[in-house]
Each structure stands twice: as structure tokens, then as C-alpha cells.
Amino acid sequence: RAEAQWGIQRLPTMDKSIMQKATASDASPTAGYLYQEISRMTTSSFDGNRQVAAYLLTRVKNKNHNVKWKVLLIIKHVALKGNPNFRRELIQNMGDIKDCLQFTGPPDPLRGDEIYKRVREAARDAIDALTASAGAIGGAALPTERRMEGIGSEPWNPGEQKETSRLAALRSAGSVALSSVKSAAAKVVGSGGPASSGQVPSTGHSG
């Protein structure tokens, strides 16, 4: 009530119902739109990003192979499409994700080791996505990084941008001035120079 009274708006955070639906223990794959919704949560606010990362790190510890598989697929997707800070959060806490590389269990009556193999493969893909260079992922995440400025680990400094712009302007002005001097010098040389215009004409007498 106080927030509404004073016009304070809370930034969007994690939608737990979406997270639960996306990482349910049933065998049905996670719907595509849920991947997009979860990625959007990480870009909505600093808290949203932290909450999504924490939730997935908790869910990946679940012993159910369906849960692990779904969580790892989500981690891969968000690492490539979501907030760059999401990658930082998970890289600092990758122990449980790496444990999934060794995930195994009793063979399934119908699918054998396949249910564990796909978890191990998804874990490898998730780790590759988390540790990929920014250039390999692409530049789409850069606007998100700028939106998170002021609350991330490397805030943007507007003074540095102004100084850079001022130096660029000075370099440009210096280049123009140098070009003008060179042009003027070329004209003088082309006309024969000052000395040639002051020469005394020959009278034809030998002296």
C-alpha cells in the first residue's frame, strides 16, 4: 500500500509459477515460450536475474532425471539469450552443473541409460554456453548489459565517455588542420615557390 501511495513501482522479478512449470518432473519437454519467458525475467531487473539463477541452481540438484535435463536446457538457452550477468552468476557456482557430467543410475526398463546420457550431454552443452566468449554468443546481449548498468559489477562511467568523445574531436580537428597545411604547401610548390616569382628577367647582355 505504501508503494502505491508514493508511486513506487517494483521492478519485475522471477515468476515462480513459470519456473515450476518449466522444470516439472514429468516427461513432457519444456514449451518453447517458457524458455523465452525465463530469458526475459533475467533482463527485467537485477533481482529477477539473481532469482532465476538461484532457482535453477537449486533445481539442478534434484535427483529426478527429467528435472535435471530440463534445467540444464534452460540454463543453456538463457546463457545464450538472456542477461550476460546470468552467466556470471552460474559460472561462480558451477559445481552442481559439473556434477551432472557424471550423472547415472539404474537402467530404465524401456530406455536404458538414455535418460542419464541426455542429462550428461545437456550438462556439457550448458557449461559450453556459460563459458563461451562474448564474441561467440553475439552482440544481442549488449543492450541488456547497458540496462543493468549502475547495479552490476562494472557500472558505466559517463565521464569516461565524454572524455573519449572530446579526444576524438581533438584528433579530428588536428587531422583537418594538418590536411590544410599540406594542401597549402602543395600549391606553393606547384606554382614555383616564392623564390621563382622574385627572379630578375634576363636582359640578353653578356656583361
Coordinates of N, CA and C in Angstrom, one line a residue:
R1 N 0.8 -1.2 0.0 CA 0.0 0.0 0.0 C 0.9 1.3 0.0
A2 N 1.9 1.2 0.8 CA 2.8 2.4 0.9 C 3.4 2.6 -0.5
E3 N 3.8 1.6 -1.2 CA 4.4 1.7 -2.5 C 3.4 2.4 -3.5
A4 N 2.2 1.9 -3.4 CA 1.2 2.5 -4.3 C 0.9 4.0 -3.9
Q5 N 0.9 4.3 -2.6 CA 0.6 5.6 -2.2 C 1.7 6.6 -2.7
W6 N 2.9 6.2 -2.6 CA 4.0 7.1 -3.0 C 4.5 6.9 -4.5
G7 N 3.7 6.1 -5.2 CA 4.0 5.9 -6.6 C 5.3 5.1 -6.9
I8 N 5.7 4.3 -6.0 CA 6.9 3.5 -6.1 C 6.5 2.2 -7.0
Q9 N 7.3 1.9 -8.0 CA 7.0 0.8 -8.8 C 8.1 -0.3 -8.6
R10 N 7.6 -1.5 -8.3 CA 8.5 -2.6 -8.1 C 8.9 -3.2 -9.5
L11 N 10.2 -3.4 -9.7 CA 10.7 -4.0 -11.0 C 10.2 -5.4 -11.0
P12 N 9.9 -5.9 -12.2 CA 9.5 -7.3 -12.4 C 10.6 -8.2 -11.9
T13 N 10.2 -9.3 -11.2 CA 11.2 -10.3 -10.7 C 10.8 -11.7 -11.3
M14 N 11.3 -12.7 -10.7 CA 11.0 -14.1 -11.2 C 9.6 -14.5 -10.9
D15 N 9.0 -15.1 -11.9 CA 7.7 -15.7 -11.8 C 7.8 -17.2 -11.4
K16 N 7.6 -17.5 -10.2 CA 7.9 -18.8 -9.7 C 7.0 -19.9 -10.4
S17 N 5.8 -19.5 -10.7 CA 4.9 -20.5 -11.4 C 5.4 -20.9 -12.7
I18 N 6.0 -20.0 -13.4 CA 6.6 -20.3 -14.7 C 7.8 -21.2 -14.6
M19 N 8.6 -20.9 -13.6 CA 9.8 -21.7 -13.3 C 9.4 -23.1 -12.9
Q20 N 8.4 -23.3 -12.1 CA 7.9 -24.6 -11.7 C 7.4 -25.4 -12.9
K21 N 6.7 -24.7 -13.7 CA 6.1 -25.4 -14.9 C 7.2 -25.8 -15.9
A22 N 8.2 -25.0 -16.0 CA 9.3 -25.2 -17.0 C 10.2 -26.4 -16.5
T23 N 10.3 -26.6 -15.2 CA 11.2 -27.6 -14.7 C 10.4 -28.7 -14.0
A24 N 9.2 -29.0 -14.4 CA 8.3 -30.0 -13.8 C 9.0 -31.4 -14.0
S25 N 8.7 -32.4 -13.2 CA 9.3 -33.7 -13.2 C 8.7 -34.6 -14.2
D26 N 7.6 -34.2 -14.9 CA 7.0 -35.1 -15.9 C 7.9 -35.2 -17.2
A27 N 7.6 -36.1 -18.0 CA 8.5 -36.4 -19.2 C 8.3 -35.5 -20.3
S28 N 7.2 -34.6 -20.3 CA 7.0 -33.7 -21.4 C 8.0 -32.6 -21.5
P29 N 8.5 -32.3 -22.7 CA 9.5 -31.2 -22.9 C 9.0 -29.9 -22.5
T30 N 9.9 -29.0 -22.1 CA 9.5 -27.6 -21.7 C 9.1 -26.9 -23.0
A31 N 7.9 -26.2 -22.9 CA 7.4 -25.5 -24.0 C 8.3 -24.3 -24.4
G32 N 8.4 -24.1 -25.7 CA 9.3 -23.1 -26.2 C 9.1 -21.7 -25.6
Y33 N 7.9 -21.3 -25.4 CA 7.6 -20.0 -24.9 C 8.1 -19.8 -23.5
L34 N 8.2 -20.9 -22.8 CA 8.7 -20.8 -21.4 C 10.2 -20.4 -21.4
Y35 N 10.9 -20.9 -22.3 CA 12.4 -20.5 -22.5 C 12.4 -19.0 -22.7
Q36 N 11.6 -18.5 -23.5 CA 11.6 -17.0 -23.8 C 11.2 -16.2 -22.5
E37 N 10.2 -16.7 -21.8 CA 9.8 -16.0 -20.6 C 10.9 -16.0 -19.6
I38 N 11.6 -17.1 -19.4 CA 12.6 -17.1 -18.4 C 13.8 -16.2 -18.8
S39 N 14.1 -16.2 -20.1 CA 15.2 -15.3 -20.5 C 14.8 -13.9 -20.3
R40 N 13.5 -13.5 -20.5 CA 13.0 -12.2 -20.3 C 13.1 -11.8 -18.8
M41 N 12.9 -12.8 -17.9 CA 13.0 -12.5 -16.5 C 14.4 -12.0 -16.1
T42 N 15.4 -12.6 -16.7 CA 16.8 -12.2 -16.4 C 17.1 -10.8 -16.8
T43 N 16.4 -10.3 -17.8 CA 16.7 -9.0 -18.3 C 15.8 -7.9 -17.7
S44 N 14.8 -8.4 -17.0 CA 13.8 -7.4 -16.4 C 14.3 -6.6 -15.3
S45 N 15.2 -7.2 -14.5 CA 15.7 -6.5 -13.3 C 16.9 -7.2 -12.8
F46 N 17.7 -6.6 -11.9 CA 18.8 -7.2 -11.3 C 18.3 -8.4 -10.4
D47 N 17.3 -8.1 -9.6 CA 16.7 -9.1 -8.7 C 16.2 -10.3 -9.5
G48 N 15.5 -10.0 -10.6 CA 14.9 -11.1 -11.4 C 16.0 -12.0 -11.9
N49 N 17.1 -11.5 -12.4 CA 18.2 -12.3 -12.8 C 18.8 -13.1 -11.7
R50 N 19.0 -12.6 -10.6 CA 19.6 -13.3 -9.4 C 18.6 -14.4 -9.0
Q51 N 17.4 -14.2 -9.0 CA 16.4 -15.1 -8.5 C 16.3 -16.3 -9.5
V52 N 16.3 -16.0 -10.8 CA 16.3 -17.1 -11.8 C 17.5 -18.0 -11.6
A53 N 18.7 -17.4 -11.5 CA 19.9 -18.1 -11.4 C 19.9 -19.0 -10.1
A54 N 19.4 -18.4 -9.0 CA 19.4 -19.2 -7.8 C 18.4 -20.4 -7.9
Y55 N 17.3 -20.1 -8.5 CA 16.2 -21.2 -8.6 C 16.8 -22.3 -9.4
L56 N 17.4 -22.0 -10.5 CA 17.9 -23.1 -11.4 C 19.0 -23.9 -10.7
L57 N 19.9 -23.2 -10.0 CA 21.0 -23.9 -9.3 C 20.4 -24.8 -8.2
T58 N 19.3 -24.4 -7.7 CA 18.6 -25.3 -6.7 C 18.0 -26.5 -7.4
R59 N 17.3 -26.3 -8.5 CA 16.6 -27.3 -9.1 C 17.5 -28.4 -9.8
V60 N 18.7 -27.9 -10.2 CA 19.6 -28.8 -10.9 C 20.1 -29.9 -9.9
K61 N 19.9 -29.7 -8.6 CA 20.3 -30.7 -7.6 C 19.3 -31.8 -7.5
N62 N 18.1 -31.6 -8.0 CA 17.1 -32.6 -7.9 C 17.5 -33.9 -8.5
K63 N 17.1 -35.0 -7.9 CA 17.6 -36.3 -8.4 C 16.8 -36.8 -9.6
N64 N 15.7 -36.2 -9.8 CA 14.9 -36.7 -11.0 C 15.6 -36.3 -12.3
H65 N 15.7 -37.3 -13.2 CA 16.4 -37.0 -14.4 C 15.7 -36.1 -15.3
N66 N 14.4 -36.1 -15.3 CA 13.6 -35.1 -16.1 C 13.9 -33.7 -15.7
V67 N 13.9 -33.5 -14.4 CA 14.1 -32.1 -13.8 C 15.5 -31.6 -14.2
K68 N 16.5 -32.5 -14.0 CA 17.9 -32.1 -14.3 C 18.0 -31.7 -15.8
W69 N 17.4 -32.6 -16.6 CA 17.5 -32.4 -18.1 C 16.9 -31.0 -18.5
K70 N 15.7 -30.8 -18.0 CA 15.0 -29.5 -18.3 C 15.8 -28.3 -17.8
V71 N 16.3 -28.4 -16.6 CA 17.0 -27.3 -16.0 C 18.3 -26.9 -16.8
L72 N 19.0 -28.0 -17.2 CA 20.2 -27.8 -18.0 C 19.9 -27.2 -19.4
L73 N 18.8 -27.6 -20.0 CA 18.4 -27.0 -21.3 C 18.1 -25.5 -21.1
I74 N 17.4 -25.2 -20.0 CA 17.1 -23.8 -19.7 C 18.3 -23.0 -19.5
I75 N 19.2 -23.5 -18.7 CA 20.5 -22.8 -18.5 C 21.2 -22.5 -19.8
K76 N 21.3 -23.5 -20.7 CA 21.9 -23.2 -21.9 C 21.3 -22.1 -22.7
H77 N 19.9 -22.2 -22.8 CA 19.2 -21.2 -23.5 C 19.4 -19.8 -23.0
V78 N 19.3 -19.6 -21.6 CA 19.4 -18.3 -21.0 C 20.8 -17.8 -21.1
A79 N 21.8 -18.7 -21.0 CA 23.2 -18.3 -21.1 C 23.4 -17.6 -22.5
L80 N 22.7 -18.1 -23.5 CA 22.9 -17.6 -24.9 C 22.0 -16.4 -25.2
K81 N 20.8 -16.4 -24.6 CA 19.8 -15.4 -25.0 C 19.5 -14.4 -23.9
G82 N 19.8 -14.7 -22.6 CA 19.4 -13.8 -21.5 C 20.4 -12.8 -21.1
N83 N 20.3 -12.3 -19.9 CA 21.2 -11.3 -19.4 C 22.6 -11.9 -19.2
P84 N 23.7 -11.1 -19.7 CA 25.1 -11.6 -19.5 C 25.4 -11.9 -18.0
N85 N 24.8 -11.1 -17.1 CA 25.1 -11.4 -15.7 C 24.6 -12.7 -15.2
F86 N 23.7 -13.3 -16.0 CA 23.2 -14.7 -15.6 C 24.4 -15.7 -15.7
R87 N 25.2 -15.5 -16.8 CA 26.3 -16.4 -17.0 C 27.3 -16.2 -15.8
R88 N 27.5 -15.0 -15.4 CA 28.5 -14.7 -14.3 C 28.0 -15.4 -13.0
E89 N 26.7 -15.3 -12.8 CA 26.1 -15.9 -11.6 C 26.4 -17.4 -11.5
L90 N 26.1 -18.1 -12.6 CA 26.3 -19.5 -12.7 C 27.7 -20.0 -12.8
I91 N 28.6 -19.2 -13.4 CA 30.0 -19.6 -13.5 C 30.6 -19.7 -12.1
Q92 N 30.1 -18.8 -11.3 CA 30.7 -18.7 -9.9 C 30.1 -19.9 -9.0
N93 N 29.1 -20.6 -9.5 CA 28.5 -21.7 -8.8 C 28.2 -22.9 -9.6
M94 N 29.3 -23.3 -10.4 CA 29.0 -24.4 -11.4 C 29.2 -25.8 -10.9
G95 N 29.5 -26.0 -9.6 CA 29.8 -27.3 -9.1 C 28.7 -28.3 -9.3
D96 N 27.5 -27.9 -9.1 CA 26.4 -28.9 -9.2 C 26.1 -29.1 -10.7
I97 N 26.4 -28.1 -11.6 CA 26.2 -28.4 -13.0 C 27.3 -29.3 -13.5
K98 N 28.5 -29.2 -13.0 CA 29.6 -30.1 -13.4 C 29.3 -31.5 -12.9
D99 N 28.7 -31.6 -11.8 CA 28.3 -33.0 -11.2 C 27.4 -33.7 -12.2
C100 N 26.6 -33.0 -13.0 CA 25.7 -33.6 -13.9 C 26.5 -34.3 -15.1
L101 N 27.7 -34.0 -15.3 CA 28.5 -34.7 -16.3 C 28.7 -36.1 -16.0
Q102 N 28.6 -36.5 -14.7 CA 28.8 -37.9 -14.3 C 27.5 -38.5 -13.9
F103 N 26.4 -37.9 -14.2 CA 25.1 -38.4 -13.7 C 24.8 -39.8 -14.3
T104 N 24.3 -40.7 -13.5 CA 24.0 -42.0 -13.9 C 23.0 -42.6 -12.9
G105 N 22.6 -43.9 -13.2 CA 21.6 -44.5 -12.3 C 21.3 -45.9 -12.9
P106 N 20.3 -46.6 -12.2 CA 19.9 -47.9 -12.7 C 19.3 -47.7 -14.1
P107 N 19.5 -48.7 -15.0 CA 18.9 -48.6 -16.3 C 17.4 -48.5 -16.3
D108 N 16.9 -47.7 -17.2 CA 15.4 -47.6 -17.3 C 14.9 -48.8 -18.1
P109 N 13.8 -49.5 -17.6 CA 13.3 -50.7 -18.3 C 13.1 -50.5 -19.8
L110 N 12.7 -49.3 -20.2 CA 12.5 -49.1 -21.7 C 13.6 -48.3 -22.4
R111 N 14.2 -47.4 -21.7 CA 15.2 -46.5 -22.4 C 16.6 -46.8 -21.9
G112 N 16.9 -47.6 -21.0 CA 18.2 -48.0 -20.6 C 18.9 -46.8 -20.0
D113 N 20.2 -46.5 -20.5 CA 21.0 -45.4 -20.0 C 20.7 -44.1 -20.7
E114 N 19.8 -44.1 -21.6 CA 19.5 -42.9 -22.4 C 19.0 -41.7 -21.5
I115 N 18.2 -42.0 -20.5 CA 17.7 -40.9 -19.6 C 18.9 -40.2 -18.9
Y116 N 19.9 -40.9 -18.7 CA 21.1 -40.3 -18.0 C 22.1 -39.7 -19.0
K117 N 22.2 -40.4 -20.1 CA 23.1 -39.8 -21.1 C 22.6 -38.4 -21.6
R118 N 21.3 -38.2 -21.8 CA 20.9 -36.9 -22.2 C 21.1 -35.8 -21.2
V119 N 21.1 -36.2 -19.9 CA 21.5 -35.3 -18.9 C 22.9 -34.9 -18.9
R120 N 23.8 -35.9 -19.1 CA 25.2 -35.6 -19.3 C 25.5 -34.7 -20.5
E121 N 24.9 -35.0 -21.6 CA 25.1 -34.2 -22.8 C 24.5 -32.8 -22.6
A122 N 23.4 -32.6 -21.9 CA 22.8 -31.3 -21.7 C 23.7 -30.5 -20.7
A123 N 24.4 -31.2 -19.8 CA 25.3 -30.6 -18.8 C 26.5 -30.0 -19.6
R124 N 27.0 -30.8 -20.5 CA 28.1 -30.3 -21.3 C 27.8 -29.1 -22.2
D125 N 26.6 -29.2 -22.8 CA 26.1 -28.0 -23.6 C 25.9 -26.8 -22.7
A126 N 25.4 -27.0 -21.5 CA 25.1 -25.8 -20.7 C 26.5 -25.2 -20.2
I127 N 27.4 -26.0 -19.9 CA 28.8 -25.5 -19.5 C 29.4 -24.8 -20.6
D128 N 29.3 -25.3 -21.8 CA 29.9 -24.7 -23.0 C 29.3 -23.3 -23.3
A129 N 28.0 -23.2 -23.1 CA 27.3 -22.0 -23.3 C 27.6 -20.9 -22.2
L130 N 27.8 -21.4 -21.0 CA 28.2 -20.5 -19.9 C 29.6 -20.0 -20.0
T131 N 30.5 -20.8 -20.6 CA 31.9 -20.4 -20.6 C 32.3 -19.8 -22.0
A132 N 31.4 -19.8 -22.9 CA 31.7 -19.3 -24.3 C 32.0 -17.8 -24.2
S133 N 32.9 -17.3 -25.1 CA 33.3 -15.9 -25.1 C 32.1 -15.1 -25.5
A134 N 32.1 -13.8 -25.1 CA 31.0 -12.9 -25.5 C 30.9 -12.8 -27.0
G135 N 32.0 -12.8 -27.7 CA 32.0 -12.7 -29.2 C 31.3 -13.9 -29.8
A136 N 31.5 -15.1 -29.2 CA 30.9 -16.3 -29.8 C 29.4 -16.3 -29.6
I137 N 28.9 -15.7 -28.5 CA 27.5 -15.6 -28.2 C 26.8 -14.6 -29.2
G138 N 27.5 -13.5 -29.4 CA 27.0 -12.4 -30.3 C 26.7 -11.2 -29.5
G139 N 26.4 -10.1 -30.3 CA 26.2 -8.8 -29.7 C 24.8 -8.5 -29.2
A140 N 23.9 -9.4 -29.3 CA 22.5 -9.1 -28.9 C 22.3 -8.8 -27.5
A141 N 23.3 -9.3 -26.6 CA 23.1 -9.1 -25.2 C 23.6 -7.8 -24.7
L142 N 24.3 -7.0 -25.6 CA 24.9 -5.8 -25.1 C 23.9 -4.8 -24.6
P143 N 22.8 -4.6 -25.3 CA 21.8 -3.6 -24.8 C 21.3 -4.0 -23.4
T144 N 21.2 -5.3 -23.1 CA 20.8 -5.7 -21.7 C 21.9 -5.3 -20.7
E145 N 23.1 -5.5 -21.1 CA 24.2 -5.1 -20.2 C 24.1 -3.6 -19.9
R146 N 23.8 -2.8 -20.9 CA 23.7 -1.4 -20.6 C 22.5 -1.1 -19.7
R147 N 21.4 -1.8 -19.8 CA 20.2 -1.6 -19.0 C 20.5 -1.9 -17.5
M148 N 21.5 -2.8 -17.3 CA 21.8 -3.3 -16.0 C 22.8 -2.4 -15.3
E149 N 23.4 -1.4 -16.0 CA 24.4 -0.6 -15.5 C 23.9 0.2 -14.2
G150 N 24.9 0.4 -13.3 CA 24.5 1.0 -12.1 C 24.3 0.1 -11.0
I151 N 24.0 -1.2 -11.3 CA 23.8 -2.2 -10.3 C 24.6 -3.5 -10.6
G152 N 25.4 -3.5 -11.6 CA 26.3 -4.6 -11.9 C 27.6 -4.4 -11.3
S153 N 28.6 -5.2 -11.7 CA 29.9 -5.2 -11.2 C 30.8 -4.1 -11.9
E154 N 30.4 -3.7 -13.1 CA 31.1 -2.7 -13.9 C 30.2 -1.6 -14.4
P155 N 29.9 -0.7 -13.5 CA 29.0 0.4 -13.9 C 29.6 1.3 -15.0
W156 N 28.7 1.8 -15.8 CA 29.1 2.7 -16.9 C 29.5 4.1 -16.3
N157 N 30.6 4.6 -16.8 CA 31.0 5.9 -16.3 C 30.8 7.0 -17.4
P158 N 29.8 7.8 -17.3 CA 29.6 8.8 -18.4 C 30.7 9.8 -18.6
G159 N 31.5 10.0 -17.5 CA 32.7 10.9 -17.6 C 33.7 10.4 -18.6
E160 N 33.9 9.0 -18.6 CA 34.8 8.4 -19.5 C 34.4 8.6 -20.9
Q161 N 33.0 8.5 -21.1 CA 32.5 8.6 -22.5 C 32.7 10.0 -23.0
K162 N 32.5 11.0 -22.2 CA 32.7 12.4 -22.6 C 34.1 12.7 -22.9
E163 N 35.0 12.1 -22.1 CA 36.4 12.4 -22.3 C 36.9 11.7 -23.6
T164 N 36.4 10.5 -23.9 CA 36.7 9.8 -25.1 C 36.2 10.6 -26.3
S165 N 35.0 11.2 -26.2 CA 34.4 12.0 -27.3 C 35.2 13.2 -27.5
R166 N 35.7 13.9 -26.4 CA 36.5 15.1 -26.6 C 37.8 14.8 -27.2
L167 N 38.4 13.7 -26.9 CA 39.7 13.4 -27.5 C 39.5 13.1 -29.0
A168 N 38.4 12.4 -29.3 CA 38.1 12.1 -30.7 C 37.9 13.4 -31.5
A169 N 37.3 14.3 -30.9 CA 37.0 15.6 -31.6 C 38.3 16.3 -31.8
L170 N 39.2 16.3 -30.8 CA 40.5 17.0 -31.0 C 41.4 16.3 -32.1
R171 N 41.3 15.0 -32.1 CA 42.1 14.3 -33.1 C 41.6 14.6 -34.5
S172 N 40.2 14.7 -34.6 CA 39.6 15.1 -35.9 C 40.0 16.5 -36.3
A173 N 40.0 17.4 -35.4 CA 40.3 18.8 -35.7 C 41.8 18.9 -36.1
G174 N 42.7 18.1 -35.4 CA 44.1 18.1 -35.8 C 44.3 17.6 -37.1
S175 N 43.6 16.6 -37.5 CA 43.7 15.9 -38.8 C 43.3 16.9 -39.9
V176 N 42.2 17.7 -39.7 CA 41.8 18.6 -40.7 C 42.8 19.7 -40.8
A177 N 43.4 20.2 -39.7 CA 44.4 21.3 -39.8 C 45.6 20.8 -40.5
L178 N 46.1 19.6 -40.3 CA 47.2 19.1 -40.9 C 47.0 18.9 -42.4
S179 N 45.8 18.5 -42.8 CA 45.4 18.4 -44.2 C 45.5 19.7 -44.9
S180 N 45.0 20.8 -44.2 CA 45.0 22.2 -44.8 C 46.4 22.6 -45.1
V181 N 47.3 22.4 -44.1 CA 48.7 22.8 -44.2 C 49.4 22.1 -45.4
K182 N 49.1 20.8 -45.5 CA 49.7 20.1 -46.6 C 49.2 20.6 -48.0
S183 N 47.9 20.9 -48.0 CA 47.3 21.4 -49.3 C 47.9 22.7 -49.7
A184 N 48.1 23.6 -48.7 CA 48.7 24.9 -48.9 C 50.2 24.8 -49.4
A185 N 50.9 23.9 -48.8 CA 52.3 23.7 -49.2 C 52.4 23.1 -50.6
A186 N 51.4 22.3 -51.0 CA 51.5 21.7 -52.3 C 51.2 22.8 -53.4
K187 N 50.3 23.7 -53.1 CA 50.0 24.8 -54.0 C 51.3 25.7 -54.2
V188 N 52.0 26.0 -53.1 CA 53.2 26.8 -53.2 C 54.3 26.1 -54.1
V189 N 54.5 24.8 -53.8 CA 55.5 24.1 -54.6 C 55.1 24.0 -56.1
G190 N 53.8 23.9 -56.3 CA 53.3 23.7 -57.7 C 53.4 25.0 -58.5
S191 N 53.4 26.2 -57.8 CA 53.5 27.5 -58.5 C 54.9 27.9 -58.7
G192 N 55.9 27.1 -58.2 CA 57.3 27.5 -58.4 C 57.9 28.1 -57.1
G193 N 57.1 28.4 -56.1 CA 57.6 28.9 -54.9 C 57.8 30.3 -54.9
P194 N 58.0 30.9 -53.7 CA 58.3 32.4 -53.6 C 59.5 32.8 -54.3
A195 N 60.5 31.9 -54.4 CA 61.8 32.4 -54.9 C 61.7 32.6 -56.4
S196 N 60.9 31.7 -57.1 CA 60.8 31.8 -58.6 C 60.1 33.1 -59.0
S197 N 59.1 33.6 -58.2 CA 58.4 34.8 -58.6 C 59.3 36.0 -58.4
G198 N 60.4 35.9 -57.6 CA 61.2 37.1 -57.4 C 62.4 37.2 -58.3
Q199 N 62.6 36.3 -59.3 CA 63.8 36.2 -60.1 C 63.8 37.5 -61.1
V200 N 65.0 38.0 -61.4 CA 65.1 39.1 -62.3 C 65.2 38.6 -63.7
P201 N 64.4 39.1 -64.7 CA 64.4 38.6 -66.1 C 65.8 38.9 -66.7
S202 N 66.2 38.0 -67.6 CA 67.5 38.2 -68.3 C 67.3 39.3 -69.3
T203 N 68.4 40.2 -69.5 CA 68.3 41.3 -70.4 C 69.0 40.9 -71.8
G204 N 69.6 39.7 -71.8 CA 70.2 39.3 -73.0 C 71.7 39.8 -73.2
H205 N 72.2 40.7 -72.3 CA 73.6 41.2 -72.4 C 74.5 40.3 -71.7
S206 N 75.7 40.1 -72.2 CA 76.7 39.2 -71.6 C 77.5 39.8 -70.5
G207 N 77.4 41.1 -70.5 CA 78.1 41.9 -69.4 C 79.2 42.6 -70.0

